[in-house]
Amino acid sequence: MSDMALNTAALPGDAGVQTLRAQAAEVFARTGLPGRRDEDWKYTDISRISATLGEAWWSPTPSELSETDFSGIEGLDAYRIVFVGGEFLPEQSDIPEGVTLQSLSALLADDADERSHCLFRLDESAPLFNGFLAANSALASDGLCACIGANVKLDKPLYMVHIGNSTSHILNGLMLGQGAEATLIEHFVGGDSNSAGLNNIATYLRLGENAGLTHYRLQMEGTKQFHIGRVEVKQASNSRYTLHAVEIGASLSRADIVVNLAETGASCDLNGLFVASGRQHIDHHTRIDHNAPYCRSRESYRTVLDGRAHAVFNGKIVVAEGAVKTDSAQSNGNLLLSRNAEIDTKPELEIYNDDVKCAHGVTVGQLDEDQLFYLKSRGLSEEEARQLLTFAFADEVLVGMDSKLIRRFIEQAAFSKLPNMSDLEGFLE
């Protein structure tokens, strides 16, 4: 996969953008894609992408789906932004007041002030940089470019839906001005059909002073789809970022979450839930850089695996010299429902000063026999006891969601794929 040349000639953009695309293609040709000899990819074998999609795995393909194939989160009142097969559909989208929003393709078409160039950054020294990111910069033809003005507080979420069972490269940028507040929902869906594809997406988020963003990232793609994602966040002083990352779809998915607490008083909360079965493979690498004093971070990930599913979690927290009074905690819990399921987990702390408070913890195991015995002694059947304990374990990471509607939607979608968990009504009261 690593020795293929990327053809960027037909992609949109002025001379400056084309130069950036060519530079990204050169980086890709030089570095190639990550392999299992790379420390950050040693547990994720991406060869199944080319085995399924062929040697021209990166080539954009048309989606067999349309916006009519997806109804969304029932009852959700939101500003809807729709992409099908990687292409923005303005006629299906709703833009709120106080938000400057333009598709990447439209921005590239009339790039008089070179605003789009800020999205095509390619820093090989950036944390978790890899060839997929270079391919994204070289091949992205559409995405979302949005700016939420200072002190604008959106009354409804931005609901960005990506529909398709195709190959696409998408590049998003969202900036929140000083004091702005918003909720962003990224929802990736694709039908179970004979078509397979790759969704290679990068999302750059910038939070101004005292800004707040709640970010739901819901990966629920089809069983033959591949998903490679990156979320990069930079936070100004006293800004607040909360991520709820849910991974239940795709054959193989990988997401890198990189957060830069760049100024004093910034804080972030990263929450993740993986639910996988069959031969699914899910990989999340997170990195939080505490680069300023008095910053706070919390990280909680839960994994439920059945069948021969394999998950990878690597959470790294770096406290820079001078980032005094850092307050950071990380937790990763993993539940294996099958003897053939596998988890590779690695929490990391890298601290360069003494005046900090940092902690991390990991658990891996199966359902507790004592807890099962206790529940059965109270009248529950073996199956009911297993359902209740599985649900309670995973749901602990979802209870912090502000939206009860989204939480219930995730619970139903996640647990319905596990054996004997299709009827959840008793738990969802």
PDB file of C-alpha atoms in Angstrom, residues 98-101 145-149 173-177:
ATOM      1  CA  GLY A  98     -24.182  33.330  13.770  1.00  0.00           C
ATOM      2  CA  VAL A  99     -22.316  30.571  11.932  1.00  0.00           C
ATOM      3  CA  THR A 100     -20.232  31.091   8.814  1.00  0.00           C
ATOM      4  CA  LEU A 101     -20.332  27.770   7.015  1.00  0.00           C
ATOM      5  CA  CYS A 145     -15.394  24.840   7.025  1.00  0.00           C
ATOM      6  CA  ALA A 146     -17.264  26.639   9.793  1.00  0.00           C
ATOM      7  CA  CYS A 147     -16.711  29.545  12.147  1.00  0.00           C
ATOM      8  CA  ILE A 148     -18.950  30.238  15.143  1.00  0.00           C
ATOM      9  CA  GLY A 149     -18.759  33.899  16.084  1.00  0.00           C
ATOM     10  CA  GLY A 173     -12.413  22.683  10.192  1.00  0.00           C
ATOM     11  CA  LEU A 174     -14.480  24.274  12.970  1.00  0.00           C
ATOM     12  CA  MET A 175     -13.482  27.398  14.891  1.00  0.00           C
ATOM     13  CA  LEU A 176     -15.270  28.752  17.958  1.00  0.00           C
ATOM     14  CA  GLY A 177     -14.765  32.408  18.786  1.00  0.00           C
TER      15      GLY A 177
END
